[in-house]
CSV table of C-alpha atoms in Angstrom, one decimal:
chain,number,residue,atom,x,y,z
A,1,MET,CA,104.8,112.3,26.6
A,2,ALA,CA,105.7,108.8,27.8
A,3,SER,CA,109.3,110.0,28.5
A,4,THR,CA,108.1,112.9,30.5
A,5,THR,CA,105.8,110.6,32.6
A,6,ILE,CA,108.6,108.2,33.3
A,7,ASN,CA,110.9,111.1,34.3
A,8,THR,CA,108.3,112.5,36.6
A,9,GLY,CA,107.7,109.1,38.1
A,10,THR,CA,111.4,108.6,38.7
A,11,ILE,CA,111.7,112.0,40.4
A,12,ARG,CA,108.7,111.1,42.7
A,13,ILE,CA,110.4,107.8,43.6
A,14,LYS,CA,113.7,109.6,44.5
A,15,LEU,CA,111.9,112.2,46.5
A,16,SER,CA,109.8,109.6,48.4
A,17,LEU,CA,112.9,107.7,49.2
A,18,MET,CA,114.6,110.9,50.4
A,19,LEU,CA,111.7,111.6,52.9
A,20,PHE,CA,111.4,107.9,54.0
A,21,LEU,CA,115.1,107.7,55.0
A,22,GLN,CA,115.2,111.2,56.4
A,23,TYR,CA,112.6,110.5,59.0
A,24,MET,CA,113.7,106.9,59.7
A,25,MET,CA,117.2,108.0,60.6
A,26,TYR,CA,115.9,110.2,63.4
A,27,ALA,CA,113.0,108.1,64.7
A,28,VAL,CA,115.2,105.0,65.1
A,29,TRP,CA,117.2,106.6,67.9
A,30,TRP,CA,115.0,109.4,69.2
A,31,VAL,CA,112.0,107.2,70.2
A,32,PRO,CA,114.0,105.0,72.7
A,33,LEU,CA,116.5,107.7,73.8
A,34,ALA,CA,115.0,108.3,77.3
A,35,ALA,CA,115.1,104.6,78.0
A,36,TYR,CA,118.8,104.5,77.0
A,37,LEU,CA,119.6,107.5,79.2
A,38,THR,CA,117.8,105.8,82.2
A,39,ASN,CA,120.0,102.7,81.7
A,40,LEU,CA,123.0,104.9,81.4
A,41,GLU,CA,122.1,106.3,84.8
A,42,VAL,CA,122.4,110.0,83.8
A,43,SER,CA,121.3,112.6,86.3
A,44,SER,CA,118.0,114.4,86.0
A,45,LEU,CA,119.7,117.6,84.8
A,46,GLU,CA,121.9,115.7,82.3
A,47,LYS,CA,118.9,113.8,81.0
A,48,SER,CA,117.0,117.1,80.4
A,49,LEU,CA,119.9,118.6,78.5
A,50,ILE,CA,120.4,115.5,76.3
A,51,LEU,CA,116.7,115.2,75.6
A,52,SER,CA,116.7,118.9,74.7
A,53,SER,CA,119.2,118.4,71.9
A,54,MET,CA,116.4,118.4,69.4
A,55,ALA,CA,115.0,121.6,70.9
A,56,ILE,CA,118.4,123.3,70.8
A,57,GLY,CA,118.7,122.2,67.2
A,58,CYS,CA,115.3,123.7,66.4
A,59,ILE,CA,116.3,127.0,67.9
A,60,PHE,CA,119.6,127.4,66.0
A,61,SER,CA,119.1,125.4,62.9
A,62,PRO,CA,117.3,128.3,61.1
A,63,VAL,CA,120.7,130.0,60.9
A,64,VAL,CA,122.1,127.0,59.2
A,65,GLY,CA,119.1,126.9,56.8
A,66,MET,CA,119.4,130.6,56.0
A,67,LEU,CA,123.1,130.2,55.0
A,68,ALA,CA,122.5,127.1,53.1
A,69,ASP,CA,119.6,128.5,51.1
A,70,ARG,CA,121.8,131.3,49.7
A,71,PHE,CA,125.0,129.5,48.6
A,72,PHE,CA,124.6,125.8,47.7
A,73,ALA,CA,122.3,123.4,45.8
A,74,GLY,CA,119.7,121.8,48.1
A,75,GLN,CA,120.7,118.2,47.4
A,76,LYS,CA,124.4,118.9,48.2
A,77,VAL,CA,123.5,120.7,51.5
A,78,LEU,CA,121.3,117.8,52.5
A,79,ALA,CA,124.1,115.3,51.8
A,80,VAL,CA,126.5,117.4,53.9
A,81,LEU,CA,124.0,117.7,56.8
A,82,ASN,CA,123.4,113.9,56.7
A,83,THR,CA,127.2,113.3,56.8
A,84,ILE,CA,127.4,115.4,60.0
A,85,ASN,CA,124.5,113.5,61.4
A,86,ALA,CA,126.0,110.1,60.6
A,87,ALA,CA,129.3,111.0,62.2
A,88,MET,CA,127.8,112.4,65.3
A,89,LEU,CA,125.4,109.5,65.8
A,90,PHE,CA,128.3,107.1,65.4
A,91,LEU,CA,130.3,108.9,68.1
A,92,ALA,CA,127.2,109.1,70.3
A,93,GLY,CA,126.9,105.3,70.1
A,94,SER,CA,130.6,104.9,70.9
A,95,THR,CA,130.7,106.9,74.2
A,96,ASN,CA,129.4,106.4,77.7
A,97,ASN,CA,130.6,109.9,78.7
A,98,HIS,CA,127.5,112.0,79.3
A,99,ASP,CA,129.0,115.3,78.3
A,100,ILE,CA,130.4,114.0,75.1
A,101,LEU,CA,127.0,112.3,74.3
A,102,PHE,CA,125.3,115.7,74.8
A,103,ILE,CA,127.7,117.5,72.5
A,104,CYS,CA,127.4,114.8,69.8
A,105,LEU,CA,123.6,115.0,69.8
A,106,VAL,CA,123.5,118.8,69.8
A,107,ILE,CA,125.8,118.9,66.8
A,108,ALA,CA,123.8,116.1,65.2
A,109,MET,CA,120.6,118.0,65.6
A,110,LEU,CA,122.2,121.3,64.3
A,111,GLY,CA,122.8,119.2,61.2
A,112,TYR,CA,119.6,117.3,61.2
A,113,MET,CA,116.8,119.7,62.1
A,114,PRO,CA,117.3,122.0,59.0
A,115,SER,CA,116.7,118.9,56.9
A,116,TRP,CA,113.0,118.9,57.7
A,117,SER,CA,112.4,122.1,55.9
A,118,LEU,CA,115.1,121.5,53.3
A,119,THR,CA,113.6,118.1,52.2
A,120,SER,CA,110.2,119.8,51.9
A,121,SER,CA,111.8,122.6,49.8
A,122,ILE,CA,113.6,120.1,47.5
A,123,ALA,CA,110.4,118.1,47.0
A,124,MET,CA,108.2,121.1,46.3
A,125,ALA,CA,110.8,122.5,43.9
A,126,HIS,CA,110.1,119.5,41.6
A,127,LEU,CA,106.5,118.8,42.3
A,128,ASP,CA,103.2,120.6,42.0
A,129,SER,CA,102.0,121.6,45.4
A,130,GLU,CA,99.1,119.2,45.4
A,131,GLN,CA,101.4,116.3,44.8
A,132,PHE,CA,103.6,117.1,47.8
A,133,PRO,CA,101.4,115.3,50.4
A,134,LYS,CA,101.7,112.1,48.3
A,135,VAL,CA,105.4,112.0,48.8
A,136,ARG,CA,105.5,113.6,52.3
A,137,ILE,CA,103.6,110.7,53.7
A,138,PHE,CA,106.7,108.5,53.1
A,139,GLY,CA,108.3,110.5,55.9
A,140,SER,CA,105.7,109.2,58.3
A,141,ILE,CA,106.0,105.7,56.8
A,142,GLY,CA,109.8,105.9,57.4
A,143,TRP,CA,109.2,106.9,61.0
A,144,VAL,CA,106.9,103.9,61.6
A,145,ALA,CA,109.2,101.6,59.7
A,146,SER,CA,112.1,102.5,62.0
A,147,GLY,CA,110.5,100.0,64.5
A,148,ILE,CA,111.7,97.2,62.2
A,149,PHE,CA,115.2,97.6,63.7
A,150,SER,CA,113.8,96.8,67.2
A,151,VAL,CA,112.1,93.7,65.9
A,152,LEU,CA,115.1,92.6,63.9
A,153,PHE,CA,117.5,92.8,66.8
A,154,ILE,CA,115.2,91.4,69.5
A,155,LYS,CA,113.3,88.8,67.5
A,156,VAL,CA,115.8,87.6,64.9
A,157,LEU,CA,119.2,88.3,66.4
A,158,ASN,CA,118.1,87.9,70.1
A,159,ILE,CA,119.9,91.1,71.1
A,160,ASP,CA,118.5,93.8,73.3
A,161,PHE,CA,117.8,97.0,71.3
A,162,ASP,CA,115.7,99.6,73.1
A,163,GLY,CA,117.5,101.1,76.0
A,164,THR,CA,120.9,100.4,74.4
A,165,ASN,CA,123.4,102.3,72.1
A,166,LEU,CA,122.5,100.3,69.0
A,167,PRO,CA,119.8,102.8,67.8
A,168,PHE,CA,122.6,105.4,67.3
A,169,TYR,CA,124.5,103.0,65.0
A,170,CYS,CA,121.3,102.2,63.1
A,171,GLY,CA,120.6,106.0,62.7
A,172,ALA,CA,124.1,106.5,61.4
A,173,GLY,CA,123.8,103.6,59.0
A,174,VAL,CA,120.5,105.0,57.6
A,175,SER,CA,122.1,108.4,57.3
A,176,LEU,CA,124.9,106.9,55.2
A,177,ILE,CA,122.4,105.3,52.8
A,178,ALA,CA,120.6,108.6,52.6
A,179,ILE,CA,123.8,110.4,51.6
A,180,LEU,CA,124.1,108.2,48.5
A,181,THR,CA,120.5,108.8,47.6
A,182,ASN,CA,120.8,112.5,48.2
A,183,LEU,CA,123.5,112.8,45.6
A,184,ALA,CA,121.2,111.1,43.0
A,185,LEU,CA,118.4,113.7,43.6
A,186,PRO,CA,117.5,116.2,40.9
A,187,ASP,CA,119.5,119.4,41.0
A,188,THR,CA,117.9,122.0,43.2
A,189,PRO,CA,119.7,125.4,43.0
A,190,PRO,CA,119.7,127.7,46.1
A,191,PRO,CA,116.3,129.4,46.1
A,192,ALA,CA,117.5,132.6,47.8
A,193,LYS,CA,120.9,133.0,46.1
A,194,GLY,CA,122.1,136.6,46.2
A,195,GLN,CA,119.5,137.7,48.7
A,196,LYS,CA,120.5,139.4,52.0
A,197,GLY,CA,119.8,137.4,55.2
A,198,SER,CA,118.5,138.8,58.4
A,199,LEU,CA,118.5,136.9,61.7
A,200,ILE,CA,115.3,138.7,62.7
A,201,ASP,CA,113.5,137.4,59.6
A,202,THR,CA,115.2,133.9,59.9
A,203,PHE,CA,113.7,133.4,63.4
A,204,GLY,CA,110.4,134.9,62.4
A,205,LEU,CA,110.7,137.6,65.2
A,206,ARG,CA,108.8,140.1,63.2
A,207,THR,CA,105.8,138.0,64.0
A,208,ILE,CA,105.9,139.4,67.6
A,209,GLU,CA,104.2,142.5,66.1
A,210,LEU,CA,101.1,140.4,65.6
A,211,MET,CA,100.9,139.8,69.4
A,212,LYS,CA,99.3,143.2,69.7
A,213,ASP,CA,96.2,141.2,68.9
A,214,ARG,CA,95.0,139.7,72.2
A,215,ASN,CA,93.8,136.4,70.6
A,216,PHE,CA,97.0,135.9,68.7
A,217,ALA,CA,99.0,136.6,71.9
A,218,MET,CA,96.8,134.0,73.7
A,219,PHE,CA,97.4,131.5,71.0
A,220,ILE,CA,101.2,131.9,71.2
A,221,LEU,CA,101.1,131.7,75.0
A,222,PHE,CA,99.0,128.5,75.1
A,223,SER,CA,101.0,126.9,72.3
A,224,PHE,CA,104.1,127.4,74.4
A,225,LEU,CA,102.5,126.1,77.6
A,226,SER,CA,101.1,123.1,75.8
A,227,MET,CA,104.6,121.8,75.3
A,228,ILE,CA,105.0,121.2,79.0
A,229,PRO,CA,102.6,118.2,79.2
A,230,PHE,CA,103.3,117.3,75.5
A,231,ALA,CA,107.0,116.8,76.4
A,232,MET,CA,106.2,114.1,79.0
A,233,TYR,CA,105.1,111.9,76.2
A,234,TYR,CA,107.3,113.1,73.3
A,235,SER,CA,110.6,113.0,75.3
A,236,PHE,CA,110.0,110.7,78.3
A,237,PHE,CA,107.5,108.1,77.4
A,238,SER,CA,110.1,105.5,76.4
A,239,GLU,CA,111.5,105.8,80.0
A,240,PHE,CA,108.0,104.9,81.3
A,241,LEU,CA,107.7,101.9,78.8
A,242,LEU,CA,111.2,100.7,79.9
A,243,ASN,CA,110.1,101.0,83.6
A,244,ILE,CA,107.0,98.8,83.0
A,245,LYS,CA,109.2,96.3,81.1
A,246,THR,CA,107.8,96.8,77.6
A,247,LYS,CA,109.7,94.7,75.1
A,248,TYR,CA,109.3,96.5,71.9
A,249,ILE,CA,109.5,100.2,72.9
A,250,SER,CA,110.0,101.7,69.4
A,251,VAL,CA,107.3,99.6,67.9
A,252,THR,CA,104.8,100.4,70.7
A,253,MET,CA,105.3,104.2,70.3
A,254,ASN,CA,105.2,104.1,66.6
A,255,TRP,CA,101.6,102.9,66.7
A,256,GLY,CA,100.8,106.5,67.5
A,257,VAL,CA,102.6,107.8,64.3
A,258,LEU,CA,100.8,105.2,62.3
A,259,ALA,CA,97.5,106.4,63.6
A,260,GLU,CA,98.6,110.0,63.0
A,261,MET,CA,98.5,109.5,59.2
A,262,GLY,CA,94.8,108.9,59.4
A,263,PHE,CA,94.1,111.7,61.9
A,264,LEU,CA,95.9,114.3,59.7
A,265,LEU,CA,93.5,113.5,56.9
A,266,LEU,CA,90.6,114.6,59.3
A,267,VAL,CA,92.0,118.0,60.0
A,268,THR,CA,90.6,119.8,57.0
A,269,PRO,CA,87.0,118.3,57.1
A,270,ALA,CA,86.9,118.8,60.9
A,271,ILE,CA,87.7,122.5,60.4
A,272,LYS,CA,85.0,122.8,57.8
A,273,LYS,CA,82.4,121.2,60.1
A,274,PHE,CA,83.3,122.5,63.5
A,275,GLY,CA,85.5,125.6,62.9
A,276,LEU,CA,89.2,126.1,63.7
A,277,ARG,CA,88.8,127.1,67.4
A,278,LYS,CA,86.7,124.0,68.2
A,279,VAL,CA,89.2,121.8,66.4
A,280,MET,CA,92.1,123.1,68.4
A,281,ILE,CA,90.0,122.6,71.6
A,282,LEU,CA,89.4,119.0,70.5
A,283,GLY,CA,93.2,118.7,70.2
A,284,LEU,CA,93.7,119.8,73.8
A,285,MET,CA,90.9,117.5,74.9
A,286,ALA,CA,92.8,114.6,73.3
A,287,LEU,CA,95.9,115.7,75.2
A,288,PHE,CA,93.9,115.5,78.5
A,289,ILE,CA,92.4,112.1,77.5
A,290,ARG,CA,95.9,110.8,76.8
A,291,TYR,CA,97.2,111.5,80.2
A,292,LEU,CA,94.0,110.5,81.9
A,293,SER,CA,94.2,107.1,80.2
A,294,PHE,CA,97.9,106.8,81.4
A,295,TRP,CA,96.9,107.7,85.0
A,296,ALA,CA,93.8,105.5,85.0
A,297,GLY,CA,95.6,102.6,83.4
A,298,GLY,CA,98.1,102.6,86.2
A,299,VAL,CA,95.6,103.1,89.0
A,300,ILE,CA,93.3,100.3,88.0
A,301,HIS,CA,96.1,98.1,86.6
A,302,GLN,CA,94.8,98.0,83.0
A,303,SER,CA,97.8,98.4,80.7
A,304,TRP,CA,95.6,98.3,77.6
A,305,MET,CA,94.5,101.8,78.5
A,306,PHE,CA,98.0,103.1,77.8
A,307,TYR,CA,97.4,102.4,74.1
A,308,ILE,CA,94.5,105.0,74.1
A,309,GLY,CA,97.1,107.7,74.9
A,310,ILE,CA,99.5,106.3,72.3
A,311,LEU,CA,96.9,106.0,69.5
A,312,ILE,CA,95.5,109.5,69.8
A,313,HIS,CA,98.9,111.2,69.4
A,314,GLY,CA,98.0,112.1,65.8
A,315,LEU,CA,94.7,113.7,67.0
A,316,ILE,CA,96.7,115.9,69.4
A,317,PHE,CA,99.3,116.8,66.9
A,318,GLY,CA,97.0,117.2,63.9
A,319,PHE,CA,94.1,119.1,65.6
A,320,PHE,CA,96.1,121.4,67.9
A,321,TYR,CA,99.5,121.9,66.3
A,322,VAL,CA,98.6,121.6,62.6
A,323,GLY,CA,95.5,123.5,63.4
A,324,GLY,CA,97.7,126.1,64.9
A,325,GLN,CA,99.7,126.4,61.7
A,326,ILE,CA,96.5,127.0,59.8
A,327,TYR,CA,95.5,129.7,62.3
A,328,ILE,CA,98.9,131.3,61.8
A,329,ASP,CA,98.4,131.2,58.1
A,330,LYS,CA,95.0,132.9,58.4
A,331,LYS,CA,96.1,135.6,60.9
A,332,ALA,CA,99.5,136.6,59.4
A,333,PRO,CA,99.7,139.0,56.5
A,334,ALA,CA,101.1,137.7,53.2
A,335,GLU,CA,104.6,139.2,53.8
A,336,LEU,CA,104.8,137.5,57.2
A,337,LYS,CA,103.3,134.1,56.6
A,338,SER,CA,106.5,132.1,56.2
A,339,GLN,CA,108.2,133.9,59.0
A,340,ALA,CA,105.2,133.3,61.3
A,341,GLN,CA,105.4,129.5,60.6
A,342,GLY,CA,109.0,129.6,61.6
A,343,PHE,CA,108.2,131.5,64.7
A,344,ILE,CA,105.5,129.1,65.9
A,345,PHE,CA,107.9,126.2,65.4
A,346,LEU,CA,110.5,128.1,67.4
A,347,VAL,CA,108.0,128.8,70.2
A,348,THR,CA,106.8,125.1,70.4
A,349,PHE,CA,109.4,122.6,69.4
A,350,GLY,CA,112.3,125.0,70.1
A,351,VAL,CA,111.9,127.0,73.3
A,352,GLY,CA,108.7,125.2,74.5
A,353,LEU,CA,110.1,121.7,74.2
A,354,LEU,CA,113.3,122.8,75.9
A,355,VAL,CA,111.4,124.2,78.9
A,356,GLY,CA,109.0,121.3,78.9
A,357,ASN,CA,111.8,118.8,79.1
A,358,PHE,CA,113.3,120.4,82.2
A,359,ILE,CA,110.0,120.7,84.0
A,360,CYS,CA,109.0,117.1,83.1
A,361,ALA,CA,112.4,115.8,84.2
A,362,HIS,CA,112.0,117.6,87.5
A,363,ILE,CA,108.5,116.1,88.0
A,364,ILE,CA,109.8,112.6,87.3
A,365,ASP,CA,112.7,113.2,89.7
A,366,LEU,CA,110.3,114.3,92.5
A,367,PHE,CA,108.5,110.9,92.3
A,368,ARG,CA,111.5,108.7,92.0
A,369,SER,CA,112.7,106.7,95.0
A,370,PRO,CA,115.0,103.7,95.6
A,371,GLU,CA,112.0,101.5,95.2
A,372,GLY,CA,111.3,103.0,91.7
A,373,TYR,CA,109.0,105.5,90.1
A,374,ASN,CA,105.5,106.6,91.2
A,375,TRP,CA,104.1,106.9,87.7
A,376,ASP,CA,100.6,107.2,88.9
A,377,ALA,CA,101.5,110.5,90.7
A,378,ILE,CA,103.5,111.7,87.6
A,379,TRP,CA,100.6,111.0,85.2
A,380,GLY,CA,98.2,112.5,87.7
A,381,ILE,CA,100.1,115.8,87.8
A,382,ILE,CA,100.3,116.0,84.0
A,383,THR,CA,96.6,115.2,83.7
A,384,LEU,CA,95.8,118.1,86.0
A,385,MET,CA,98.1,120.4,83.9
A,386,SER,CA,96.3,119.2,80.7
A,387,ILE,CA,92.8,119.9,82.0
A,388,LEU,CA,93.9,123.3,83.3
A,389,LEU,CA,95.4,124.1,79.9
A,390,LEU,CA,92.2,123.0,78.2
A,391,VAL,CA,89.9,125.1,80.4
A,392,LEU,CA,92.1,128.3,80.2
A,393,PHE,CA,92.5,128.0,76.4
A,394,THR,CA,88.7,127.6,76.0
A,395,ILE,CA,88.1,130.7,78.2
A,396,PHE,CA,90.8,133.0,76.8
A,397,PHE,CA,91.2,132.1,73.2
A,398,LYS,CA,88.4,133.5,71.0
A,399,ASN,CA,89.2,132.9,67.3
A,400,ASN,CA,88.2,135.9,65.2
A,401,THR,CA,89.2,134.4,61.9
A,402,GLU,CA,86.7,132.9,59.5
A,403,ASN,CA,85.5,129.3,60.2
A,404,GLN,CA,85.3,129.9,63.9
């Protein structure tokens, strides 16, 4: 009995470390990426493309995941994906060529994005389902902890970090450490070995059949549209922080992820108390409040208001996007549940984020002049988008599942 307990504890430690490193290696370079591209003086179009590397990875990585699930052990696939990620991040940090940087980051994301579902699959293969959240939280902790690199370089080494190429090297370094720990993970045989693969099933495209339901179609549409204002923060906020001369960009943005851990715990009790539709509406209200605080903070010159928008990131993500996943689970029949989850991820952080990045980059470009950026106008436009989205969602989305 004692031996079994020790063995289980060891596995949990390994899985927790796996998730910690997997999210740290991404956050350390993604969070300040827009600031770096601004310093690199890339064009608006190039910036949109480079910032869309994650979205492109989201769109095509299910194919990688489908192939990997059928032929190789999970821990070996993860080690290979992290090797690709490490190599591409190192090359990204070594070049000033915008085209090469874009290619490196797209390849890195094609290797990295499948790891989000793969690490979850590996963890759940060795844990009871109710134990998974206890190790998954280490992914969020790793994201927040990535800010330590910014503090180390700026405070200890007195070297600029955010807005430089150093985050790429840090991401590559964390990836190399992760590879060593991946090889020490418990063996996880391919769960779908011998099964036939279908691109339609992989991308969750059978879920489109559910859009015959008007409410479900409205949910998909508004989930897609929500990524336009969401992208302004997710992809471009570090550029804003650089512009207002924020010293610790990564640390500043990671406060939102830290608060996210607490907000995610509120999703379930909020649904029980208010119902799923109202919880999702609250998520969009938080999106509106975020950009209103950014706009108002600039207009009345109160920078502390920016932290309101940062700290409610978890409320937006948890109530609207996680709430959306719960809605999908309630609406989809048993045989389509997993495909439907993949489809909503494709709609939002794949195609939605891709479109959102280009629109937001164009808005920023419209209000950029030789004197600088008119961020008050930029935040004003995104605030109007957010309130319009909130109003239209409230009018047209009528949840007909239980717990309305």
